[in-house]
Coordinates of C-alpha atoms and ligand atoms in Angstrom, one line a residue:
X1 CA 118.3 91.4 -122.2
X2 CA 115.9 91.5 -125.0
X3 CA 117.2 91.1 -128.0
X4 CA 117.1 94.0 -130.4
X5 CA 114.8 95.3 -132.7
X6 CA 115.8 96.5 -136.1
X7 CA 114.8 100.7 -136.1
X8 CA 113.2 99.8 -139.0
X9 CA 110.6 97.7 -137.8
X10 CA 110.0 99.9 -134.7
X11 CA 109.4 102.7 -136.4
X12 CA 106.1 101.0 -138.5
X13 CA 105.6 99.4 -134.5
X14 CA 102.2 100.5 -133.1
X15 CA 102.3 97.9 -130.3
X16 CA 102.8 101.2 -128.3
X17 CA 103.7 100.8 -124.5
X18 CA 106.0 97.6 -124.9
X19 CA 109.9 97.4 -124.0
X20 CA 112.1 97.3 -126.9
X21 CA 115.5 97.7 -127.1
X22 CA 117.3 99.5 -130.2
X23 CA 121.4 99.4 -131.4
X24 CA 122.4 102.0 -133.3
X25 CA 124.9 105.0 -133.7
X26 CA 124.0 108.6 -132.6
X27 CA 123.5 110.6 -135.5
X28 CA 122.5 113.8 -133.6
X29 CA 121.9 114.8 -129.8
X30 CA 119.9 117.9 -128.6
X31 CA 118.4 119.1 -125.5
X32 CA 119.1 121.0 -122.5
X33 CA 120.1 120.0 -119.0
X34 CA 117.0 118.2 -117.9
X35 CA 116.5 116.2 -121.0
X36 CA 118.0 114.7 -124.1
X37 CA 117.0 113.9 -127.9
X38 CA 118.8 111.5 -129.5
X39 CA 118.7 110.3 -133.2
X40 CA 119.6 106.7 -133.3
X41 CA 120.5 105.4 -136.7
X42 CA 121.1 101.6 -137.3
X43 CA 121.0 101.6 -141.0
X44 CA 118.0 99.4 -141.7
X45 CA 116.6 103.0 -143.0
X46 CA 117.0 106.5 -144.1
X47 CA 114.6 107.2 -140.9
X48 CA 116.7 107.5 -137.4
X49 CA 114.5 106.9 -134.2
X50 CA 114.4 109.4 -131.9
X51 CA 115.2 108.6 -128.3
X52 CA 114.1 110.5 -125.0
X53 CA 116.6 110.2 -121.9
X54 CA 115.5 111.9 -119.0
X55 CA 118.9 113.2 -117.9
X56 CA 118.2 112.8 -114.0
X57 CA 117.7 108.7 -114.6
X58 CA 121.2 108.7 -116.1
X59 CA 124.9 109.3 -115.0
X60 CA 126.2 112.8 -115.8
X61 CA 130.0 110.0 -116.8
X62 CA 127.0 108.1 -119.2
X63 CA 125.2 111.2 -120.6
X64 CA 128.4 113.0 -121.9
X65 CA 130.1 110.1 -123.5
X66 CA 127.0 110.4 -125.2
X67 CA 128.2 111.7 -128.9
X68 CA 127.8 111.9 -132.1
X69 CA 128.8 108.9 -134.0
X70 CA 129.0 106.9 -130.6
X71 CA 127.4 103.4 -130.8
X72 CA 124.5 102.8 -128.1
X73 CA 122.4 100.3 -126.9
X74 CA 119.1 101.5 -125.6
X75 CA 116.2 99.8 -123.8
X76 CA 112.9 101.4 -123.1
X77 CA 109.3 102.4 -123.8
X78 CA 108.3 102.6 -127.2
X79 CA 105.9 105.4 -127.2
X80 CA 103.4 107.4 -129.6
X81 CA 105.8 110.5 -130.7
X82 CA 104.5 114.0 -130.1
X83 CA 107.8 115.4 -132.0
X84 CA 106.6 116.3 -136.0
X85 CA 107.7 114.3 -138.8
X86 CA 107.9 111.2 -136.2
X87 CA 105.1 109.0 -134.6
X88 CA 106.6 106.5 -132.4
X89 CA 109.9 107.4 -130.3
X90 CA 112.1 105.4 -127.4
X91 CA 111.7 106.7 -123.5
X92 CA 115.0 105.8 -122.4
X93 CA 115.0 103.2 -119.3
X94 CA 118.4 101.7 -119.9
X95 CA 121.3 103.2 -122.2
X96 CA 124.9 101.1 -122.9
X97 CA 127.2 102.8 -124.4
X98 CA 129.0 99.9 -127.2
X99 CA 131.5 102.4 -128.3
X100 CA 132.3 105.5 -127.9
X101 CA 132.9 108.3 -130.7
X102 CA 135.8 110.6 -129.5
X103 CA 133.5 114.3 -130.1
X104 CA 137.0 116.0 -131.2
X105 CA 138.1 114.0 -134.0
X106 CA 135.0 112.2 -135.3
X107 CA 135.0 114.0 -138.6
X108 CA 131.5 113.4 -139.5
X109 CA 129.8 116.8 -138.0
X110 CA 125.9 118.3 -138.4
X111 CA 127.3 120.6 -141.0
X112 CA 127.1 119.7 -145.0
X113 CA 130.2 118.0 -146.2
X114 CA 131.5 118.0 -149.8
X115 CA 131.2 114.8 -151.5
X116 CA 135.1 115.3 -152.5
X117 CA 135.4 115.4 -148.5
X118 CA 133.5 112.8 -148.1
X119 CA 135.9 110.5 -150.8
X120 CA 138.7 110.8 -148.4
X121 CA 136.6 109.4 -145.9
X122 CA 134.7 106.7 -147.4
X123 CA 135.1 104.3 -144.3
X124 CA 133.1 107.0 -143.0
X125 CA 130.7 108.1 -145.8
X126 CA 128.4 105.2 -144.8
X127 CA 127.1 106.5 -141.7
X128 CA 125.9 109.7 -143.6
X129 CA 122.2 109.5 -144.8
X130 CA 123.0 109.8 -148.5
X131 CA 125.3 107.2 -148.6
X132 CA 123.1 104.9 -146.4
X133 CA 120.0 105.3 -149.1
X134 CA 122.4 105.2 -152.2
X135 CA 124.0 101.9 -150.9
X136 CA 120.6 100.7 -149.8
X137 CA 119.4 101.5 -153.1
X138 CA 122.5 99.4 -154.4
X139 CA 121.5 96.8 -153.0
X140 CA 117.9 96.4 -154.3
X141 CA 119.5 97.1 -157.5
X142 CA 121.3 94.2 -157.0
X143 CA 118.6 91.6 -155.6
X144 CA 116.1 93.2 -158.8
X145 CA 118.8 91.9 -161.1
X146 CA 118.8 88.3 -159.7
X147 CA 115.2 88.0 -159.5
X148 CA 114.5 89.6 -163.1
X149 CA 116.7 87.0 -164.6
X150 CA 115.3 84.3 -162.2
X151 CA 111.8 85.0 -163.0
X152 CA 112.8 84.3 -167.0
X153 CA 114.8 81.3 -166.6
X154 CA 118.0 82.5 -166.8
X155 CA 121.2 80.9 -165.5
X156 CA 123.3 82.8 -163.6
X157 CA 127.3 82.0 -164.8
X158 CA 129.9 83.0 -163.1
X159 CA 132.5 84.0 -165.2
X160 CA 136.3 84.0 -164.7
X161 CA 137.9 87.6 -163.2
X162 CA 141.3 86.1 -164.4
X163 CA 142.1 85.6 -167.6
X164 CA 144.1 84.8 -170.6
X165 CA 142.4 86.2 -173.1
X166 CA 143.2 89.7 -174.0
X167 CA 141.2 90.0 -177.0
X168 CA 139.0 92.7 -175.7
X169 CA 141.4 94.6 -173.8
X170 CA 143.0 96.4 -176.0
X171 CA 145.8 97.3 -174.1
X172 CA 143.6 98.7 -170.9
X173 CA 144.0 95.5 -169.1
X174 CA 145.8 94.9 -166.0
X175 CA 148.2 92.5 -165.6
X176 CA 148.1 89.6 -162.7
X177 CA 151.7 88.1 -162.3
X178 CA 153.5 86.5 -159.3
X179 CA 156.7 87.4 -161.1
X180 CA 158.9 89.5 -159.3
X181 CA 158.3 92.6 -160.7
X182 CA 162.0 94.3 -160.0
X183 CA 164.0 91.2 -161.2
X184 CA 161.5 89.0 -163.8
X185 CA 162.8 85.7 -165.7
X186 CA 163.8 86.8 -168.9
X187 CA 164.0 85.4 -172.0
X188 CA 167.2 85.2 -174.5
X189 CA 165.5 88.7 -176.5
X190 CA 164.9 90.0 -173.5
X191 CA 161.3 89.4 -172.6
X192 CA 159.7 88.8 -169.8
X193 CA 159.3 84.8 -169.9
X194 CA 155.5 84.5 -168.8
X195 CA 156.3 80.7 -168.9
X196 CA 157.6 81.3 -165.2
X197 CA 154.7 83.1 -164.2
X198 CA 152.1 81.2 -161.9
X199 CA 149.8 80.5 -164.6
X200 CA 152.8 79.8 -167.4
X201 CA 151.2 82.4 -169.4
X202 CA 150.3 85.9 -169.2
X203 CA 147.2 87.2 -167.7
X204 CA 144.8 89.9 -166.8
X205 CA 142.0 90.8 -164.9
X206 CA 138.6 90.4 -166.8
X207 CA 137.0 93.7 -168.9
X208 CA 134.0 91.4 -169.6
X209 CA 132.6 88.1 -168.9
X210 CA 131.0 88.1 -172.5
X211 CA 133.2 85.7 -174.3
X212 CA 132.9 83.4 -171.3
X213 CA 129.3 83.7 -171.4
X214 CA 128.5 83.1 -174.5
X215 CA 130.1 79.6 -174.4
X216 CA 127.3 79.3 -171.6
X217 CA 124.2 80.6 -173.5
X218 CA 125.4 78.0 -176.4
X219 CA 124.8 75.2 -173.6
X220 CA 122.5 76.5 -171.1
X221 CA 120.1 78.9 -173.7
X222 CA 119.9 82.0 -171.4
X223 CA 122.8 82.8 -168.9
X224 CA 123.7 86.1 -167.1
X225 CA 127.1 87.3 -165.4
X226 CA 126.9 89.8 -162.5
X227 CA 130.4 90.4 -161.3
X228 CA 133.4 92.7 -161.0
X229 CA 135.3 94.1 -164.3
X230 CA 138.5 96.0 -164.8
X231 CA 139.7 98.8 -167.2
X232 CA 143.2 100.5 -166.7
X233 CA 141.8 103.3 -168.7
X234 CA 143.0 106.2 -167.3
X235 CA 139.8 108.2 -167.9
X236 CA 139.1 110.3 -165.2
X237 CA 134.9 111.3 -166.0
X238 CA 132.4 111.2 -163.5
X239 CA 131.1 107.6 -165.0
X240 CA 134.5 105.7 -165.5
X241 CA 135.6 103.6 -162.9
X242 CA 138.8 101.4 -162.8
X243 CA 136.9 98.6 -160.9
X244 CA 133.2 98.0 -161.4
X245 CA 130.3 95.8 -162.0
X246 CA 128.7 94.6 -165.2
X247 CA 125.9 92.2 -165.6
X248 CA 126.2 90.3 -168.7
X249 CA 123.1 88.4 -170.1
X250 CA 123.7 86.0 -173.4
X251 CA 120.7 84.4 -175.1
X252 CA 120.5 81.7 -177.4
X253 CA 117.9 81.9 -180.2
X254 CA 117.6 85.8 -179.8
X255 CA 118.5 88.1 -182.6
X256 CA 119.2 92.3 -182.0
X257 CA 115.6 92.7 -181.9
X258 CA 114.6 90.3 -179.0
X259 CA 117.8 91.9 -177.8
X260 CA 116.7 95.0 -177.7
X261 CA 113.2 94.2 -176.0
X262 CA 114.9 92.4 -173.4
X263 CA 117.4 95.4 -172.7
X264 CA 114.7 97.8 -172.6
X265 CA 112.3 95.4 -170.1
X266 CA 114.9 94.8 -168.1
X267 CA 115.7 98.7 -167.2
X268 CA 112.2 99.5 -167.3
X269 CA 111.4 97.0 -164.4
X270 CA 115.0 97.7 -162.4
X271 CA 113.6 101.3 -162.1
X272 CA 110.0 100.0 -161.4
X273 CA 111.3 97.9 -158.3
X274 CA 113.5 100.8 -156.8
X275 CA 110.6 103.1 -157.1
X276 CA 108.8 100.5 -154.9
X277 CA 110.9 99.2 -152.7
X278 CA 113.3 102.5 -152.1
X279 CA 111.1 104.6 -152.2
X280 CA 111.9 106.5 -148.9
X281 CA 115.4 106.5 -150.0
X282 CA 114.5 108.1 -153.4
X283 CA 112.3 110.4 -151.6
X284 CA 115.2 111.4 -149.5
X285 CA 117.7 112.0 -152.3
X286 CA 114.7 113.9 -154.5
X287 CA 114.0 116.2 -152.1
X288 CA 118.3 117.1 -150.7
X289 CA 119.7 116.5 -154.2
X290 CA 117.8 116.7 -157.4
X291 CA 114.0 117.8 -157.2
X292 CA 113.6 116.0 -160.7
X293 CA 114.8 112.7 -159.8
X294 CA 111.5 111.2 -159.3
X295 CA 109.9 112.3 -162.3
X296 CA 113.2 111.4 -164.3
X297 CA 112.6 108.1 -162.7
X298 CA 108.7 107.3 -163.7
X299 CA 109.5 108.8 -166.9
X300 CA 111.8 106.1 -167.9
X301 CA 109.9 103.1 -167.0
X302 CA 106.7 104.7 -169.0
X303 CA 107.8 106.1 -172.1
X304 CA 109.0 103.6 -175.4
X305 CA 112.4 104.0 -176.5
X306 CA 113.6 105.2 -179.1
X307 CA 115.2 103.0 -181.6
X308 CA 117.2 104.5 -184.2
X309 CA 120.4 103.5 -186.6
X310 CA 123.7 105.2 -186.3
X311 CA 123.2 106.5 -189.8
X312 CA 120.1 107.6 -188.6
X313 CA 121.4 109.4 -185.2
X314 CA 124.2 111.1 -187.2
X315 CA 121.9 112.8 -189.9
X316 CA 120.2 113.9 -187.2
X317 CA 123.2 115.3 -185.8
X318 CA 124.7 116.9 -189.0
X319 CA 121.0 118.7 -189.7
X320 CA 120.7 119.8 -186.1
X321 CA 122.2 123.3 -186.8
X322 CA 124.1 122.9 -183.3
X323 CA 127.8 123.3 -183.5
X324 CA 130.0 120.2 -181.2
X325 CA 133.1 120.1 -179.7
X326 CA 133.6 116.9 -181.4
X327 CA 132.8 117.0 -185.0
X328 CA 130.1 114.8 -185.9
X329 CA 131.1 112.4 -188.9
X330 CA 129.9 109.1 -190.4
X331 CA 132.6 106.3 -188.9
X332 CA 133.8 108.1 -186.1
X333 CA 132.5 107.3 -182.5
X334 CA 129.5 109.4 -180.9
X335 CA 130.5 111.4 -178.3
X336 CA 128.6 112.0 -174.6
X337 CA 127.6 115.6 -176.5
X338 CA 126.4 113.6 -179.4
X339 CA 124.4 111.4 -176.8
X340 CA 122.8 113.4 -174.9
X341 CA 121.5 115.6 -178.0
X342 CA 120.1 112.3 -179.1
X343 CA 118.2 111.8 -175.9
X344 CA 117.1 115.3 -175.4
X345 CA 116.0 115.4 -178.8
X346 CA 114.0 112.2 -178.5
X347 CA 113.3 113.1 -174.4
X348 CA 113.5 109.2 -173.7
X349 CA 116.0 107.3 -173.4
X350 CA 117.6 106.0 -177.4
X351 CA 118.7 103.2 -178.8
X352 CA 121.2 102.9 -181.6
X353 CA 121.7 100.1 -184.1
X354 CA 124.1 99.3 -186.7
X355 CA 127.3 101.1 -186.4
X356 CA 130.0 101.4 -188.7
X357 CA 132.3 97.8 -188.2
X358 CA 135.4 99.8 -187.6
X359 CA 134.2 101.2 -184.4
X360 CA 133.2 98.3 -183.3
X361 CA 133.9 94.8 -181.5
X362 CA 135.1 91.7 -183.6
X363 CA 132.5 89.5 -182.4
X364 CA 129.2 91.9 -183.9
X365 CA 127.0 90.7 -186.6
X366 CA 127.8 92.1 -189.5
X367 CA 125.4 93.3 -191.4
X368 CA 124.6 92.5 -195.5
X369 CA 125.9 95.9 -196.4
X370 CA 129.7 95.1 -195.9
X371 CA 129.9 98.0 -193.5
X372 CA 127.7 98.5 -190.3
X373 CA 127.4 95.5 -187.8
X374 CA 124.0 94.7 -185.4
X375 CA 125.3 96.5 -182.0
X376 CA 123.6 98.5 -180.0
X377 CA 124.2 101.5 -177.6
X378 CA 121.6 102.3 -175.2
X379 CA 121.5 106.1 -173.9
X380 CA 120.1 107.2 -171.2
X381 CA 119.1 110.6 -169.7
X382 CA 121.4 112.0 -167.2
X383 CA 124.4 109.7 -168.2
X384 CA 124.5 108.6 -171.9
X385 CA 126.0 104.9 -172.2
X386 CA 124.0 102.7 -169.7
X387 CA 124.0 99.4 -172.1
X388 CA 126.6 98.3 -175.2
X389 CA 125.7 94.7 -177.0
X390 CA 125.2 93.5 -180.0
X391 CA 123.5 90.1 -182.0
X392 CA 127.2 88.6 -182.1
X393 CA 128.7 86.7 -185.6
X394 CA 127.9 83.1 -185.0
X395 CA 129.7 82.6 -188.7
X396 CA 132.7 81.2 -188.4
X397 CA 134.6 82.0 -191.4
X398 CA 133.2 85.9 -191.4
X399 CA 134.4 86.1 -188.0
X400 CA 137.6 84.6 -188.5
X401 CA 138.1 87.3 -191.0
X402 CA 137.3 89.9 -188.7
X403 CA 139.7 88.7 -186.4
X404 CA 142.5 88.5 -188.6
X405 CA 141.7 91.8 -190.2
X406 CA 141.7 93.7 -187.1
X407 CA 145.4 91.5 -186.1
X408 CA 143.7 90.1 -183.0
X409 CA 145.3 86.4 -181.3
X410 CA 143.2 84.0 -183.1
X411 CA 145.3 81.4 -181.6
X412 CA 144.3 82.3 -178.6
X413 CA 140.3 82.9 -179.2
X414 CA 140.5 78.6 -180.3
X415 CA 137.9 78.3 -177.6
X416 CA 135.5 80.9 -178.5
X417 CA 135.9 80.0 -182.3
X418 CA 135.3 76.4 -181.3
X419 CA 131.5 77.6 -180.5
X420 CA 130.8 78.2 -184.0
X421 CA 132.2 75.3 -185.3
X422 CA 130.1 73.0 -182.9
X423 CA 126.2 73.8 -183.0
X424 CA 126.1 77.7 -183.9
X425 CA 123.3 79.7 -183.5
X426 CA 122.0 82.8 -183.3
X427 CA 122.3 84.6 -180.7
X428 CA 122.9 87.9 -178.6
X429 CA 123.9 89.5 -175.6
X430 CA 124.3 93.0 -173.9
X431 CA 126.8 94.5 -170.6
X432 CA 125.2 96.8 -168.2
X433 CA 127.1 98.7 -166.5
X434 CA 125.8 98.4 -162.6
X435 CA 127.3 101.9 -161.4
X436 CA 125.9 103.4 -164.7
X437 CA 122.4 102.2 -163.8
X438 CA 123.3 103.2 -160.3
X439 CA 124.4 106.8 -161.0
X440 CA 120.7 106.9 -162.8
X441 CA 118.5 105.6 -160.2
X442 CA 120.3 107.9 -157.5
X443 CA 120.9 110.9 -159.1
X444 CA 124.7 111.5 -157.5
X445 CA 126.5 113.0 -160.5
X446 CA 129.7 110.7 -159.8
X447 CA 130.1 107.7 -160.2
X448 CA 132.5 107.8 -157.0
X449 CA 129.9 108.1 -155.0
X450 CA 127.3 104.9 -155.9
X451 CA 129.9 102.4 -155.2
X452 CA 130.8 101.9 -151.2
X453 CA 135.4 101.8 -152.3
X454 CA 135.9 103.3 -155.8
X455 CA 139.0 102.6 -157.6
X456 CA 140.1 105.4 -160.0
X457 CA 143.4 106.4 -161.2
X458 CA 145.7 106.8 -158.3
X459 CA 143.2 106.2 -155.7
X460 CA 142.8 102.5 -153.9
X461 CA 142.9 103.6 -150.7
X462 CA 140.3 101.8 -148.2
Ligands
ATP1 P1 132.2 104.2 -172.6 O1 132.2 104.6 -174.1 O2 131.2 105.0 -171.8 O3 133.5 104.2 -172.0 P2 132.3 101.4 -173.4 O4 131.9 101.5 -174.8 O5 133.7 101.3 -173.1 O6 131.6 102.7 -172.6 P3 131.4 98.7 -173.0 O7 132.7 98.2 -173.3 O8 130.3 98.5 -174.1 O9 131.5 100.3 -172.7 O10 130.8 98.2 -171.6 C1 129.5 97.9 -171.3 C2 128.9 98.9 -170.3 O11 129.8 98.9 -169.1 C3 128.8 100.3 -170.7 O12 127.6 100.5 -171.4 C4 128.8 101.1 -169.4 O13 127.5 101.0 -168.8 C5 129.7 100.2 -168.5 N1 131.1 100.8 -168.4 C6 132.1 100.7 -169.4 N2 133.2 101.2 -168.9 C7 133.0 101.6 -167.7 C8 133.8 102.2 -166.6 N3 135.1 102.5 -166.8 N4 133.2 102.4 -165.4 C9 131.9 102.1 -165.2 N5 131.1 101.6 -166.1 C10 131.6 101.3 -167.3
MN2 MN1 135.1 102.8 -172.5

């Protein structure tokens, strides 16, 4: 047997008249009782191939197992297609059956399904054609990441998804214990006695690699994390996820301004190289979903952004003459209404700088005022929060100060304070949040759907 051919590849194939053979899964069959269309999908693209089985050459046994969803394998005549919106197709000589779909239960049918529908099937979903281009799109995401970093001599760090710190959590961190839960060892107050547990302290999965990394960039100058975080926040919004990705660069020697111009590079050209190299998947989510998309897309990676201070952003806000849900003040937190006012306003995507310290992480720079620090928020159309970061502290005895003033463990940060004591610098880092960008560059309005097994709130199945 010849081995197969990736659909893919066949379908840009103009050596016309040659055997192939193609594997994939029926997405559709149509015909009548001389003849029968089939659309093979194999995933390599949004495009299925369409194959032509002359039902007399065949089995009538063969030709009705012959269902949607069933997985062939099918050897024949790559010809020029005659059907529109297709220009080569398969003449059938030779058609395995792999597996068969039973036609009564398979659940995925012609008709439209709701993406909620499709959540309770998401071992499923990836046979669809949206969730084929948004994980293919994923997944250039992805490779875009490594190479953008690559190109500029970054380090990639992996980071620990364990750990003891709980600095950052603030109390939306799940625990990771071999304890048994029903019956722990107990101290004499009646604690739970960590010292049992398997790493003789307590710990949790990781919100961010951040700490970690910057103990990297102070060795290896520019270093990036790309791995899985956790938040037991029980929000349940279309962009909060209980399990998801984050890539973490931190740079040596760059202040919030090369910060900034990194942030802001490094979106523009993630966007550039889905627009290239996706581009029949965006084409196929523009034209089902959202007839903007594309346009959002080239807007982004063309126009500057804005930069503006949170002092800045919430004068705006207080002159705007619009009335919020959430009141706008000077020291509270800016709301997704807030945000996307901002962006509207500015109709490109906004950066803000210098936020009030209280709302704010212990590790930001603060600033010479005694009251805003150098973070930054970037918003983007669509989805508000894509990017939080900041130029972080590298002072030891300011940040010590923080630390104590906000009650954190400082005990327990000895490590991370130990980078400021041995060869400080400046320097500066930012988290991206990889389903955020996703959620962007697809269009899907939840965040459910960009990443192939979400974990919210009472929902781990698969
Ligand atoms: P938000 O205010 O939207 O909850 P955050 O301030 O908690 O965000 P950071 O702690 O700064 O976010 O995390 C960095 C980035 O990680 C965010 O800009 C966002 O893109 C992403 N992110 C944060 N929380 C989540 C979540 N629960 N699910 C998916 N992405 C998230
Ligand atoms: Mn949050």
């Amino acid at each position: 047997m010849l081995s197969h051919t990736l659909i893919k590849n066949l379908l840009a194939s103009t050596t016309f008249g040659t055997e192939v053979n193609a594997r994939g899964w029926v997405r559709t069959r149509r015909g009548n009782k001389n003849i029968a269309f089939i659309a093979l999908n194999d995933g390599s693209t949004i495009h299925s191939i369409q194959v032509v089985a002359e039902m007399s050459k065949f089995s009538e046994d063969l030709m009705k197992k012959i269902t949607t969803g069933c997985c062939l394998s099918v050897t024949g005549d790559l010809v020029q297609s005659h059907g529109k919106g297709q220009t080569v197709e398969i003449q059938a000589k030779q058609v395995e059956i792999l597996g068969e779909a039973d036609a009564e239960t398979f659940p995925l049918q012609k008709k439209e399904h709701t993406m909620e529908f499709l959540r309770e099937i998401a071992h499923l979903r990836p046979r669809t054609n949206t969730f084929g281009a948004v994980f293919r799109i994923r997944h250039h995401l992805a490779f875009a990441i490594h190479k953008f970093f690559n190109d500029r001599n970054f380090y990639y760090l992996h980071t620990p998804i364990i750990t003891g710190s709980d600095a950052e959590g603030a109390g939306e961190m799940f625990h990771v214990s071999t304890l048994n839960a029903a019956n722990p060892p107990r101290n004499p107050d009646g604690s739970v006695n960590f010292a049992e547990d398997f790493f003789g302290k307590e710990t949790n999965l990781t919100v961010s690699g951040q700490l970690e990394g910057e103990l990297g960039a102070l060795a290896l100058g520019l270093i990036y994390t790309f791995g899985p975080t956790f938040r037991a926040e029980n929000s349940n919004t279309p962009r909060h996820l209980a399990e998801f990705w984050m890539i973490e660069p931190e740079m040596a020697f760059h202040d919030i301004n090369d910060n900034m111009d990194l942030a802001e590079e490094m979106l523009k050209y993630l966007v550039s190289y889905v627009l290239e190299h996706g581009a029949d998947d965006l084409q196929f989510l523009n034209d089902r979903y959202d007839k903007e998309l594309l346009a959002r897309l080239r807007s982004v990676t063309e126009k500057k952004f804005a930069r503006i201070t949170y002092t800045t952003a919430v004068d705006m806000l207080t002159t705007s003459g619009k009335t919020f849900e959430y009141p706008v003040k000077w020291g509270s937190d800016l709301q997704k209404e807030h945000e996307t006012f901002l962006v509207e306003k500015h109709n490109a995507p906004v950066i803000i700088t210098d936020y009030p310290r209280e709302i704010k992480a212990f590790y930001m720079k603060q600033n010479d005022d005694g009251k805003t620090v150098r973070g930054m928020d970037i918003l983007f159309p669509w989805i508000g929060e894509i990017i939080g970061g900041s130029q972080r502290e590298e002072n030891l005895e300011k940040l010590q100060q923080r630390i104590r003033e906000m009650k954190l463990p400082e005990k327990e940060l000895w490590w991370y304070l130990d980078t400021r004591k041995f060869g400080t610098c400046v320097h500066s880092g930012f988290g991206l949040g990889f389903e955020r960008l996703a959620l962007f560059v697809t269009g899907m309005s939840n965040i459910r759907d960009v990443i192939p097994f979400p974990r919210t709130p009472k929902n781990a199945e698969f």
